[in-house]
Short mmCIF file of C-alpha atoms in Angstrom, two decimals:
data_model
loop_
_atom_site.label_atom_id
_atom_site.label_comp_id
_atom_site.label_asym_id
_atom_site.label_seq_id
_atom_site.Cartn_x
_atom_site.Cartn_y
_atom_site.Cartn_z
CA MET A 231 -22.42 12.18 -49.95
CA GLU A 232 -19.40 9.96 -50.70
CA PHE A 233 -20.69 9.45 -54.24
CA PHE A 234 -20.99 13.16 -54.96
CA GLN A 235 -17.59 13.81 -53.40
CA ASN A 236 -16.02 11.41 -55.89
CA LEU A 237 -18.08 12.80 -58.73
CA PHE A 238 -16.91 16.40 -58.34
CA GLY A 239 -13.37 15.63 -57.11
CA ASP A 240 -11.42 18.82 -56.29
CA ALA A 241 -14.39 21.06 -57.01
CA TRP A 242 -16.38 19.41 -54.20
CA PRO A 243 -15.84 22.13 -51.52
CA LEU A 244 -17.04 24.75 -54.01
CA VAL A 245 -20.11 22.73 -54.99
CA TRP A 246 -20.92 21.90 -51.36
CA THR A 247 -20.73 25.60 -50.40
CA LEU A 248 -23.02 26.49 -53.29
CA VAL A 249 -25.51 23.86 -52.14
CA LYS A 250 -25.42 25.32 -48.63
CA ILE A 251 -25.92 28.85 -49.97
CA VAL A 252 -28.99 27.71 -51.90
CA ALA A 253 -30.27 25.84 -48.84
CA LEU A 254 -29.95 29.08 -46.86
CA THR A 255 -31.31 31.53 -49.43
CA LEU A 256 -34.42 29.64 -50.50
CA PRO A 257 -35.97 29.45 -47.00
CA ILE A 258 -35.17 33.14 -46.48
CA MET A 259 -36.95 34.11 -49.67
CA GLY A 260 -39.86 31.84 -48.69
CA THR A 261 -40.01 33.52 -45.29
CA VAL A 262 -39.96 36.92 -46.98
CA ALA A 263 -42.94 35.89 -49.13
CA TYR A 264 -44.95 34.63 -46.18
CA LEU A 265 -43.93 37.56 -43.99
CA THR A 266 -45.87 39.80 -46.39
CA LEU A 267 -48.92 37.61 -45.85
CA ALA A 268 -48.37 37.57 -42.08
CA GLU A 269 -48.10 41.35 -42.13
CA ARG A 270 -51.39 41.77 -43.95
CA LYS A 271 -53.12 39.21 -41.73
CA VAL A 272 -51.76 40.59 -38.43
CA ILE A 273 -52.51 44.20 -39.30
CA GLY A 274 -55.90 43.09 -40.56
CA TYR A 275 -56.79 41.48 -37.25
CA ILE A 276 -55.42 44.46 -35.28
CA GLN A 277 -57.71 46.72 -37.33
CA VAL A 278 -60.67 44.29 -36.92
CA ARG A 279 -60.57 43.13 -40.53
CA ILE A 280 -59.91 39.65 -41.87
CA GLY A 281 -57.08 40.38 -44.28
CA PRO A 282 -56.46 38.41 -47.49
CA ASN A 283 -58.61 35.27 -47.47
CA ARG A 284 -59.56 34.60 -51.11
CA VAL A 285 -56.54 32.92 -52.70
CA GLY A 286 -56.17 29.42 -51.32
CA PRO A 287 -57.24 28.28 -47.84
CA VAL A 288 -57.27 31.30 -45.44
CA GLY A 289 -55.34 33.25 -48.08
CA LEU A 290 -52.27 31.03 -47.91
CA LEU A 291 -51.58 31.26 -51.63
CA GLN A 292 -51.75 35.06 -51.66
CA PRO A 293 -47.94 35.60 -51.80
CA ILE A 294 -47.72 33.30 -54.82
CA ALA A 295 -50.51 35.16 -56.57
CA ASP A 296 -48.71 38.42 -55.79
CA ALA A 297 -45.44 37.08 -57.17
CA VAL A 298 -47.11 35.93 -60.40
CA LYS A 299 -48.80 39.30 -60.81
CA ILE A 300 -45.56 41.22 -60.26
CA LEU A 301 -43.56 39.01 -62.60
CA LEU A 302 -46.08 39.57 -65.40
CA LYS A 303 -46.01 43.35 -65.04
CA GLU A 304 -44.04 45.48 -67.44
CA ILE A 305 -40.76 46.96 -66.26
CA ILE A 306 -40.68 50.59 -67.34
CA ILE A 307 -37.28 52.19 -67.64
CA PRO A 308 -37.73 55.98 -67.69
CA SER A 309 -36.26 57.82 -70.66
CA GLY A 310 -33.17 59.80 -69.73
CA SER A 311 -32.41 57.45 -66.84
CA ASN A 312 -29.09 55.74 -66.48
CA LYS A 313 -30.16 52.28 -67.64
CA ILE A 314 -27.34 50.19 -66.19
CA LEU A 315 -27.46 51.81 -62.77
CA PHE A 316 -31.27 51.82 -62.83
CA VAL A 317 -31.35 48.03 -63.14
CA LEU A 318 -28.34 47.55 -60.87
CA ALA A 319 -29.85 49.48 -57.94
CA PRO A 320 -32.36 46.80 -56.81
CA VAL A 321 -29.55 44.24 -56.97
CA LEU A 322 -27.39 46.50 -54.79
CA ALA A 323 -30.27 46.67 -52.33
CA ILE A 324 -30.94 42.94 -52.01
CA ALA A 325 -27.42 41.49 -52.25
CA PRO A 326 -26.15 42.85 -48.88
CA ALA A 327 -29.38 41.74 -47.20
CA LEU A 328 -28.68 38.16 -48.29
CA VAL A 329 -24.87 38.23 -47.91
CA ALA A 330 -25.11 39.03 -44.20
CA TRP A 331 -26.88 35.70 -43.60
CA ALA A 332 -23.62 33.88 -44.39
CA VAL A 333 -22.37 34.33 -40.82
CA VAL A 334 -25.67 33.96 -38.95
CA PRO A 335 -25.66 30.73 -36.90
CA PHE A 336 -28.91 28.79 -36.44
CA SER A 337 -27.55 26.34 -33.86
CA PRO A 338 -24.04 25.65 -32.51
CA GLU A 339 -23.20 23.66 -35.66
CA MET A 340 -25.50 25.13 -38.28
CA VAL A 341 -23.67 28.09 -39.77
CA LEU A 342 -22.58 28.65 -43.34
CA SER A 343 -19.33 30.44 -42.48
CA ASN A 344 -18.12 30.47 -38.89
CA ILE A 345 -15.77 33.46 -39.07
CA ASP A 346 -14.22 35.21 -36.09
CA ALA A 347 -15.18 38.74 -37.06
CA GLY A 348 -18.81 37.80 -37.75
CA LEU A 349 -20.38 40.84 -36.13
CA LEU A 350 -18.10 43.20 -38.05
CA PHE A 351 -18.91 41.35 -41.25
CA ILE A 352 -22.62 41.89 -40.66
CA LEU A 353 -22.08 45.58 -39.91
CA ALA A 354 -20.05 45.95 -43.11
CA ALA A 355 -22.54 44.03 -45.23
CA THR A 356 -25.58 45.92 -43.97
CA SER A 357 -23.84 49.27 -44.40
CA LEU A 358 -23.74 48.54 -48.14
CA GLY A 359 -27.52 48.45 -48.40
CA VAL A 360 -27.65 52.24 -48.61
CA TYR A 361 -26.09 52.15 -52.10
CA GLY A 362 -29.24 50.59 -53.51
CA VAL A 363 -31.21 53.58 -52.24
CA ILE A 364 -28.78 56.26 -53.46
CA VAL A 365 -28.14 54.71 -56.86
CA ALA A 366 -31.87 54.12 -57.42
CA GLY A 367 -32.66 57.74 -56.65
CA TRP A 368 -29.92 59.13 -58.85
CA ALA A 369 -30.32 56.76 -61.81
CA SER A 370 -34.07 57.45 -62.10
CA ASN A 371 -33.36 60.95 -63.43
CA SER A 372 -36.25 62.34 -61.41
CA LYS A 373 -36.23 65.11 -58.80
CA TYR A 374 -38.71 63.30 -56.58
CA ALA A 375 -36.80 60.04 -56.59
CA PHE A 376 -33.58 61.91 -55.87
CA LEU A 377 -35.02 63.86 -52.94
CA GLY A 378 -36.51 60.62 -51.59
CA ALA A 379 -33.15 58.90 -51.92
CA ILE A 380 -31.43 61.68 -49.99
CA ARG A 381 -33.88 61.62 -47.16
CA SER A 382 -33.99 57.88 -46.71
CA SER A 383 -30.25 57.38 -47.07
CA ALA A 384 -29.60 60.14 -44.52
CA GLN A 385 -31.91 58.25 -42.18
CA ILE A 386 -30.17 54.91 -42.80
CA VAL A 387 -26.69 56.41 -42.28
CA SER A 388 -27.74 58.13 -39.03
CA TYR A 389 -29.27 55.07 -37.43
CA GLU A 390 -26.35 52.90 -38.45
CA ILE A 391 -24.19 54.78 -35.94
CA ALA A 392 -26.53 54.08 -33.02
CA MET A 393 -26.78 50.46 -34.14
CA GLY A 394 -23.00 50.12 -34.27
CA PHE A 395 -22.64 51.54 -30.76
CA ALA A 396 -25.28 49.12 -29.45
CA LEU A 397 -23.20 46.27 -30.90
CA VAL A 398 -20.09 47.62 -29.12
CA GLY A 399 -21.85 46.95 -25.82
CA VAL A 400 -22.60 43.38 -26.89
CA LEU A 401 -19.05 42.59 -27.86
CA MET A 402 -17.77 44.14 -24.65
CA VAL A 403 -19.75 41.70 -22.51
CA ALA A 404 -19.30 38.73 -24.87
CA HIS A 405 -15.53 39.24 -25.40
CA SER A 406 -16.00 38.03 -28.95
CA LEU A 407 -17.09 39.13 -32.42
CA ASN A 408 -18.19 35.63 -33.33
CA LEU A 409 -21.97 35.26 -33.18
CA GLY A 410 -21.79 31.65 -32.01
CA GLU A 411 -19.50 32.69 -29.14
CA ILE A 412 -21.87 35.54 -28.26
CA VAL A 413 -24.73 33.07 -27.84
CA LYS A 414 -22.46 30.70 -25.90
CA GLY A 415 -21.67 33.57 -23.53
CA GLN A 416 -25.36 33.73 -22.61
CA THR A 417 -25.58 30.14 -21.35
CA GLY A 418 -25.94 29.62 -17.64
CA GLY A 419 -29.25 30.00 -15.87
CA GLY A 420 -32.29 30.74 -18.01
CA PHE A 421 -33.50 33.93 -19.59
CA TRP A 422 -31.89 35.97 -16.78
CA SER A 423 -28.41 35.22 -18.14
CA TRP A 424 -29.25 36.61 -21.59
CA TYR A 425 -27.68 39.93 -22.50
CA PHE A 426 -30.91 41.91 -22.81
CA ILE A 427 -30.95 42.43 -19.02
CA PRO A 428 -27.58 44.14 -18.47
CA LEU A 429 -27.78 45.79 -21.89
CA PHE A 430 -31.44 46.75 -21.76
CA PRO A 431 -31.01 50.33 -23.10
CA LEU A 432 -28.80 49.03 -25.91
CA PHE A 433 -31.36 46.33 -26.70
CA LEU A 434 -34.09 48.96 -27.08
CA VAL A 435 -31.83 51.22 -29.14
CA TYR A 436 -30.87 48.31 -31.40
CA LEU A 437 -34.47 47.22 -31.91
CA ILE A 438 -35.76 50.72 -32.69
CA SER A 439 -32.76 51.54 -34.88
CA GLY A 440 -33.45 48.28 -36.69
CA VAL A 441 -36.97 49.49 -37.44
CA ALA A 442 -35.59 52.81 -38.70
CA GLU A 443 -32.78 51.13 -40.64
CA THR A 444 -35.22 48.97 -42.60
CA ASN A 445 -37.45 51.99 -43.36
CA ARG A 446 -40.40 50.43 -41.56
CA ALA A 447 -43.29 52.27 -39.94
CA PRO A 448 -43.22 54.50 -37.87
CA PHE A 449 -40.00 55.56 -39.63
CA ASP A 450 -41.20 54.82 -43.17
CA VAL A 451 -40.66 58.26 -44.67
CA ALA A 452 -39.14 56.47 -47.67
CA GLU A 453 -42.62 55.30 -48.60
CA GLY A 454 -44.89 57.70 -46.69
CA GLU A 455 -48.02 56.71 -48.58
CA THR A 456 -50.27 59.24 -46.85
CA GLU A 457 -48.09 62.30 -47.59
CA ILE A 458 -46.01 61.57 -50.69
CA VAL A 459 -46.31 58.95 -53.42
CA ALA A 460 -43.06 57.16 -52.58
CA GLY A 461 -39.41 57.95 -52.16
CA PHE A 462 -36.39 56.69 -54.05
CA HIS A 463 -38.33 53.92 -55.83
CA VAL A 464 -41.03 56.13 -57.34
CA GLU A 465 -39.91 55.40 -60.93
CA TYR A 466 -39.68 51.63 -60.46
CA SER A 467 -42.31 49.16 -61.59
CA GLY A 468 -42.89 45.42 -61.75
CA MET A 469 -40.14 43.14 -60.52
CA THR A 470 -37.53 45.88 -60.12
CA PHE A 471 -39.89 47.58 -57.66
CA SER A 472 -40.65 44.45 -55.70
CA VAL A 473 -36.96 43.57 -55.34
CA PHE A 474 -36.67 46.65 -53.11
CA TYR A 475 -39.48 45.21 -51.01
CA LEU A 476 -37.84 41.79 -50.89
CA ALA A 477 -34.71 43.55 -49.61
CA GLU A 478 -36.71 45.41 -46.96
CA TYR A 479 -38.32 42.23 -45.66
CA ALA A 480 -35.06 40.25 -45.82
CA ASN A 481 -33.46 43.03 -43.75
CA MET A 482 -36.32 42.85 -41.24
CA ILE A 483 -35.74 39.13 -40.75
CA LEU A 484 -32.01 39.73 -40.46
CA VAL A 485 -32.44 42.40 -37.78
CA SER A 486 -34.82 40.10 -35.87
CA ALA A 487 -32.38 37.20 -36.10
CA LEU A 488 -29.49 39.37 -34.87
CA CYS A 489 -31.60 40.75 -32.04
CA SER A 490 -32.49 37.24 -30.88
CA LEU A 491 -28.89 36.03 -31.19
CA MET A 492 -27.25 38.95 -29.41
CA PHE A 493 -29.78 39.91 -26.76
CA LEU A 494 -32.30 37.08 -26.40
CA GLY A 495 -30.02 34.06 -26.09
CA GLY A 496 -30.32 32.72 -29.66
CA TRP A 497 -31.09 29.01 -29.55
CA LEU A 498 -31.05 28.78 -25.74
CA PRO A 499 -34.30 27.89 -23.94
CA PRO A 500 -35.62 30.45 -21.41
CA PHE A 501 -35.65 27.87 -18.58
CA ASN A 502 -33.28 24.95 -18.11
CA PHE A 503 -35.89 22.37 -17.11
CA ALA A 504 -38.08 19.74 -18.68
CA PRO A 505 -40.77 21.04 -21.03
CA PHE A 506 -38.54 23.85 -22.28
CA THR A 507 -35.46 21.75 -22.99
CA TRP A 508 -37.50 19.30 -25.11
CA ILE A 509 -37.94 21.91 -27.82
CA PRO A 510 -34.85 21.88 -30.08
CA GLY A 511 -32.65 25.01 -30.08
CA PHE A 512 -33.30 25.74 -33.73
CA LEU A 513 -37.00 26.05 -32.95
CA TRP A 514 -36.32 28.40 -30.02
CA LEU A 515 -34.40 30.69 -32.35
CA LEU A 516 -37.27 30.65 -34.84
CA ILE A 517 -39.76 31.46 -32.07
CA LYS A 518 -37.67 34.44 -30.97
CA ILE A 519 -37.24 35.69 -34.54
CA ALA A 520 -40.98 35.34 -35.13
CA PHE A 521 -41.71 37.28 -31.93
CA ILE A 522 -39.52 40.23 -32.96
CA LEU A 523 -41.00 40.17 -36.47
CA PHE A 524 -44.41 40.36 -34.81
CA LEU A 525 -43.21 43.45 -32.93
CA PHE A 526 -42.30 45.04 -36.29
CA LEU A 527 -45.84 44.46 -37.55
CA TRP A 528 -47.36 45.58 -34.26
CA PHE A 529 -45.40 48.85 -34.40
CA ARG A 530 -46.70 49.48 -37.89
CA ALA A 531 -50.30 49.02 -36.84
CA THR A 532 -49.91 51.12 -33.68
CA PHE A 533 -47.73 54.19 -34.11
CA PRO A 534 -48.28 57.23 -36.33
CA ARG A 535 -45.41 58.16 -38.63
CA TYR A 536 -42.59 60.30 -37.23
CA ARG A 537 -41.91 63.65 -38.84
CA TYR A 538 -38.55 63.80 -40.59
CA ASP A 539 -36.84 66.19 -38.16
CA GLN A 540 -38.12 64.08 -35.25
CA ILE A 541 -36.49 61.00 -36.79
CA MET A 542 -33.17 62.82 -37.01
CA ARG A 543 -33.51 64.18 -33.47
CA LEU A 544 -34.23 60.73 -32.07
CA GLY A 545 -31.27 59.19 -33.85
CA TRP A 546 -28.61 61.79 -33.15
CA LYS A 547 -29.68 63.47 -29.91
CA VAL A 548 -31.26 60.58 -28.03
CA PHE A 549 -29.96 57.21 -29.20
CA ILE A 550 -26.28 58.01 -29.71
CA PRO A 551 -25.87 59.67 -26.27
CA VAL A 552 -27.80 56.82 -24.62
CA THR A 553 -25.55 54.19 -26.17
CA LEU A 554 -22.38 56.12 -25.33
CA VAL A 555 -23.40 56.50 -21.69
CA TRP A 556 -24.43 52.86 -21.37
CA ILE A 557 -21.14 51.64 -22.87
CA VAL A 558 -19.31 53.53 -20.11
CA VAL A 559 -21.73 52.20 -17.47
CA VAL A 560 -21.27 48.61 -18.64
CA GLY A 561 -17.50 49.07 -18.78
CA ALA A 562 -17.45 50.26 -15.17
CA TRP A 563 -20.02 47.65 -14.08
CA MET A 564 -17.94 44.82 -15.52
CA GLN A 565 -15.03 45.77 -13.26
CA THR A 566 -17.12 45.34 -10.12
CA PRO A 567 -18.12 42.06 -8.42
CA LEU A 568 -21.75 43.03 -9.08
CA TRP A 569 -21.32 41.89 -12.69
CA LEU A 570 -23.13 38.55 -12.95
CA TRP A 571 -23.10 37.83 -16.67
CA MET B 334 -3.94 27.49 -57.01
CA ILE B 335 -7.44 28.86 -56.36
CA GLU B 336 -5.92 31.61 -54.22
CA THR B 337 -3.71 32.73 -57.11
CA LEU B 338 -6.69 32.76 -59.43
CA VAL B 339 -8.69 34.82 -56.94
CA PHE B 340 -5.75 37.19 -56.52
CA TYR B 341 -5.46 37.86 -60.25
CA PHE B 342 -9.22 38.18 -60.56
CA PHE B 343 -9.36 40.84 -57.83
CA SER B 344 -6.23 42.60 -59.07
CA ALA B 345 -7.58 42.86 -62.60
CA ILE B 346 -10.83 44.39 -61.33
CA LEU B 347 -8.91 46.72 -59.01
CA VAL B 348 -6.63 48.03 -61.76
CA ALA B 349 -9.48 48.36 -64.25
CA SER B 350 -11.78 50.16 -61.83
CA SER B 351 -9.07 52.54 -60.61
CA LEU B 352 -8.31 53.41 -64.21
CA ALA B 353 -12.02 53.98 -64.76
CA VAL B 354 -12.13 56.36 -61.78
CA ILE B 355 -9.87 58.82 -63.58
CA THR B 356 -11.06 58.25 -67.14
CA VAL B 357 -14.87 58.20 -67.02
CA ARG B 358 -16.61 61.50 -67.79
CA ASN B 359 -19.44 61.27 -65.30
CA PRO B 360 -18.31 62.10 -61.73
CA VAL B 361 -20.99 59.85 -60.18
CA HIS B 362 -19.71 56.92 -62.23
CA ALA B 363 -16.19 57.79 -61.11
CA ALA B 364 -17.27 57.69 -57.44
CA LEU B 365 -19.03 54.35 -57.96
CA PHE B 366 -15.91 52.92 -59.61
CA LEU B 367 -13.95 54.11 -56.58
CA VAL B 368 -16.38 52.11 -54.44
CA LEU B 369 -15.65 49.06 -56.57
CA ALA B 370 -11.91 49.69 -56.19
CA PHE B 371 -12.20 49.83 -52.39
CA PHE B 372 -14.27 46.69 -52.39
CA THR B 373 -11.79 44.67 -54.43
CA ALA B 374 -8.91 46.03 -52.35
CA ALA B 375 -10.74 44.65 -49.30
CA GLY B 376 -10.90 41.30 -51.10
CA LEU B 377 -7.12 41.38 -51.62
CA TRP B 378 -6.58 42.15 -47.93
CA LEU B 379 -8.74 39.16 -47.03
CA LEU B 380 -6.37 37.01 -49.09
CA LEU B 381 -3.53 38.34 -46.91
CA GLU B 382 -5.48 37.22 -43.80
CA ALA B 383 -5.94 40.83 -42.68
CA GLU B 384 -9.67 40.28 -42.20
CA PHE B 385 -10.17 43.05 -39.64
CA LEU B 386 -8.64 45.70 -41.90
CA ALA B 387 -10.54 44.36 -44.91
CA ILE B 388 -13.90 44.51 -43.13
CA VAL B 389 -13.15 47.95 -41.68
CA LEU B 390 -12.21 49.19 -45.16
CA VAL B 391 -15.64 48.15 -46.40
CA LEU B 392 -17.41 49.43 -43.28
CA VAL B 393 -15.74 52.84 -43.10
CA TYR B 394 -14.76 53.77 -46.64
CA VAL B 395 -17.45 52.03 -48.65
CA GLY B 396 -20.25 52.18 -46.08
CA ALA B 397 -19.74 55.70 -44.77
CA VAL B 398 -17.15 57.90 -46.52
CA MET B 399 -18.14 57.11 -50.10
CA VAL B 400 -21.83 57.50 -49.30
CA LEU B 401 -21.24 61.09 -48.19
CA PHE B 402 -18.93 61.60 -51.15
CA LEU B 403 -21.67 60.41 -53.52
CA PHE B 404 -24.12 62.79 -51.85
CA VAL B 405 -21.84 65.73 -52.60
CA VAL B 406 -21.00 64.65 -56.13
CA MET B 407 -24.65 64.05 -57.01
CA MET B 408 -25.75 67.46 -55.74
CA LEU B 409 -23.01 69.46 -57.42
CA ASP B 410 -23.67 70.81 -60.87
CA ILE B 411 -20.40 69.85 -62.49
CA ASN B 412 -19.73 71.44 -65.84
CA ILE B 413 -17.24 69.30 -67.76
CA ALA B 414 -16.42 72.07 -70.26
CA ARG B 415 -15.46 74.48 -67.47
CA LEU B 416 -13.30 71.83 -65.82
CA ARG B 417 -11.37 71.45 -69.06
CA GLU B 418 -10.56 75.14 -69.30
CA GLY B 419 -6.89 75.96 -68.96
CA ILE B 420 -5.73 72.37 -69.21
CA TRP B 421 -2.66 73.41 -71.22
CA ALA B 422 -1.65 76.08 -68.74
CA TRP B 423 -1.68 73.59 -65.89
CA LEU B 424 -0.18 70.68 -67.82
CA PRO B 425 3.50 71.33 -66.90
CA PHE B 426 2.60 71.58 -63.21
CA GLY B 427 0.58 68.38 -63.38
CA ALA B 428 3.34 66.59 -65.23
CA LEU B 429 5.84 67.67 -62.55
CA LEU B 430 3.56 66.30 -59.82
CA ALA B 431 3.17 63.05 -61.74
CA VAL B 432 6.94 62.67 -62.11
CA VAL B 433 7.46 63.28 -58.38
CA MET B 434 4.82 60.68 -57.51
CA VAL B 435 6.28 58.09 -59.86
CA LEU B 436 9.71 58.70 -58.34
CA GLU B 437 8.36 58.25 -54.82
CA MET B 438 6.60 55.04 -55.79
CA TRP B 439 9.77 53.79 -57.43
CA ILE B 440 11.72 54.45 -54.22
CA VAL B 441 9.17 52.67 -52.05
CA LEU B 442 8.41 49.73 -54.30
CA GLY B 443 11.74 49.26 -56.07
CA SER B 444 14.70 49.78 -53.80
CA GLU B 445 16.23 47.36 -51.32
CA ARG B 446 16.16 50.01 -48.62
CA PHE B 447 12.44 49.73 -48.05
CA GLY B 448 12.54 46.18 -49.21
CA LEU B 449 9.03 45.72 -50.58
CA VAL B 450 10.53 43.60 -53.35
CA GLY B 451 12.29 41.30 -50.94
CA THR B 452 9.36 41.01 -48.52
CA ILE B 453 8.07 37.50 -48.27
CA ALA B 454 4.33 36.94 -48.14
CA PRO B 455 3.10 36.60 -44.55
CA GLU B 456 2.70 32.95 -43.58
CA GLY B 457 -0.63 31.58 -42.43
CA HIS B 458 -1.64 31.96 -38.82
CA PRO B 459 -2.69 29.16 -36.44
CA ALA B 460 -6.39 28.49 -36.01
CA GLY B 461 -6.95 30.44 -32.79
CA TYR B 462 -5.24 33.61 -34.03
CA SER B 463 -7.47 36.70 -33.85
CA ASN B 464 -6.47 39.58 -36.06
CA THR B 465 -8.82 41.94 -34.22
CA LYS B 466 -7.44 41.15 -30.78
CA GLU B 467 -3.83 41.52 -31.97
CA LEU B 468 -4.53 44.93 -33.55
CA GLY B 469 -6.42 46.12 -30.50
CA ARG B 470 -3.57 45.11 -28.22
CA LEU B 471 -1.01 46.99 -30.34
CA ILE B 472 -3.13 50.12 -30.74
CA TYR B 473 -3.94 50.44 -27.05
CA THR B 474 -0.52 49.56 -25.66
CA HIS B 475 2.39 50.14 -28.01
CA TYR B 476 0.95 52.91 -30.18
CA VAL B 477 -1.44 54.40 -27.64
CA TYR B 478 -0.14 58.00 -27.86
CA ALA B 479 -0.08 58.05 -31.66
CA PHE B 480 -3.58 56.61 -31.66
CA GLU B 481 -4.92 59.16 -29.18
CA ILE B 482 -3.29 62.05 -31.05
CA ALA B 483 -4.84 60.87 -34.31
CA ALA B 484 -8.22 60.68 -32.59
CA VAL B 485 -7.89 64.22 -31.22
CA ILE B 486 -6.87 65.56 -34.63
CA LEU B 487 -9.95 63.95 -36.16
CA LEU B 488 -12.12 65.44 -33.42
CA VAL B 489 -10.70 68.91 -34.08
CA ALA B 490 -11.44 68.43 -37.78
CA ILE B 491 -15.04 67.46 -37.02
CA VAL B 492 -15.60 70.41 -34.70
CA SER B 493 -14.03 72.89 -37.10
CA ALA B 494 -16.04 71.57 -40.04
CA ILE B 495 -19.23 72.06 -38.05
CA ALA B 496 -18.11 75.51 -36.86
CA LEU B 497 -17.36 76.58 -40.44
CA THR B 498 -20.66 75.46 -41.88
CA LEU B 499 -23.03 76.28 -39.01
CA ARG B 500 -24.95 79.43 -39.79
CA ARG B 501 -27.69 80.65 -37.55
CA ARG B 502 -30.27 82.80 -39.20
CA LYS B 503 -32.28 84.99 -36.87
CA ASP B 504 -35.61 84.31 -38.53
CA THR B 505 -35.53 80.51 -38.58
CA LYS B 506 -38.14 78.81 -36.48
CA SER B 507 -37.43 75.61 -34.65
CA GLN B 508 -39.04 73.60 -31.94
CA VAL B 509 -37.69 73.08 -28.46
CA ALA B 510 -38.57 69.52 -27.66
CA SER B 511 -38.21 69.91 -23.89
CA GLU B 512 -40.67 72.81 -23.85
CA GLN B 513 -43.13 70.82 -25.90
CA LEU B 514 -42.87 67.86 -23.58
CA ALA B 515 -43.25 70.08 -20.51
CA ALA B 516 -46.54 71.49 -21.80
CA ARG B 517 -49.56 70.60 -19.66
CA ARG B 518 -53.10 70.24 -20.81
CA GLU B 519 -54.33 72.84 -18.33
CA GLU B 520 -52.13 75.56 -19.88
CA ARG B 521 -53.38 75.00 -23.39
CA VAL B 522 -57.00 73.90 -23.17
CA ARG B 523 -59.89 75.68 -21.50
CA LEU B 524 -63.15 73.82 -21.38
CA VAL B 525 -66.13 76.13 -21.64
CA SER B 526 -69.53 74.87 -20.72
CA MET B 527 -71.97 76.05 -23.39
CA PRO B 528 -75.60 75.11 -22.84
CA SER B 529 -77.38 74.69 -26.11
CA GLY B 530 -79.73 77.56 -27.00
CA LYS B 531 -83.49 77.36 -27.39
CA LYS B 532 -84.85 76.43 -30.79
#
């Protein structure tokens, strides 16, 4: 450490930050790769199949084989498309999904950038993801891609509002926008002092909006493989296509991480006694993230796809009123002595 | 030192992208350059330690307003040749507007009365200072009436926009979700016992 500090001199903070960014991004991309395998395995077992089991022991090398295959495929840029925007769109999709991780804490000390307005930063960063969808649809110079872009970006924009209102409830009870402080506010007893109990409707709204926001089943009208070929990414091939998928999975992990931090106590153990406190906090957070990711996969294997007007109805006429009412309820509740959190 | 470099970097992008907004031919490109301009402006605000405003600029303008703007621009069939019609007839009027705007900017930015020239850069805040909390306190105490009036004006604008665009055709069919949910099996299904016939 000392040696490197002397080596780089004034540039050391910059280099150290870059090292931390790499140390954060690589595991995320690795998790994304193995989440695809987990998805295929879990859905396989739910549907009484085995899932991928040919490449490597129990199919463990499948993601690597997939990556090699995708990298070797040709990238076709449609004639008449806007070339710069066509290539830029996948980048616009994945960059916000990775940027938001900058403020996500993994333990009280482990956070890349401990900023005060962390929650707002995440909201702002994730609201940029919709540009990837719109630009991809428009730059493809195809009616189908454009219509797909309009319908999935309308969905993303609608559910963002419900998501934002759910976060308002969290910051009301936590008195802070800093994610570390939000987790600290949930210390106390065990799982009963986590925020998912007083904010249960908001927790559900956030989780379901997260599924809709990442275009996952049962809200996956962007892909809709049984009714249409695909949505905004219909003209994409090879690596440009899979970058959209990397972004989708990175967003899934992000939503799961935020859900565990804000509602499920982050790195706190569910009980404050012996066998539970032996497990380090970092591991607790990973367990919670993995559980919510499992829910994502479970939803996909269980529910039939929503129709488009039903998606819009759920977002605007059910979730937004529910969050608004619950914000008022929590506000009133917090003024009474019955508030225990 | 680094801050100055970052400032000039952002400023250069901001000026270039705002110029591009009004010079590029393609309206979608213009809207995307406007997004870039907002984004770099947010970066400049971060340098001034106005992190709440910077993040809200990205959240509201880039994340919501410009998305809807792009929707509209992409769906419109904009004919450049028609837009250029009558440019000479309108030129004097446009020039007059431009002169007025330059004058106004000169008054605001140049004179001692408004004092933008003499304003010193805001000094750094102590570690525990929260921009968000400070803004919230001001908005909900000192400027509460102005804030509420602005909110009501926005609400009126929303309602009137919906009222202007809402058209109800008599022959459209739509579902009533509550009726669908209230449906019972007994009302819809009748089980008929049909013994199989002789072969």
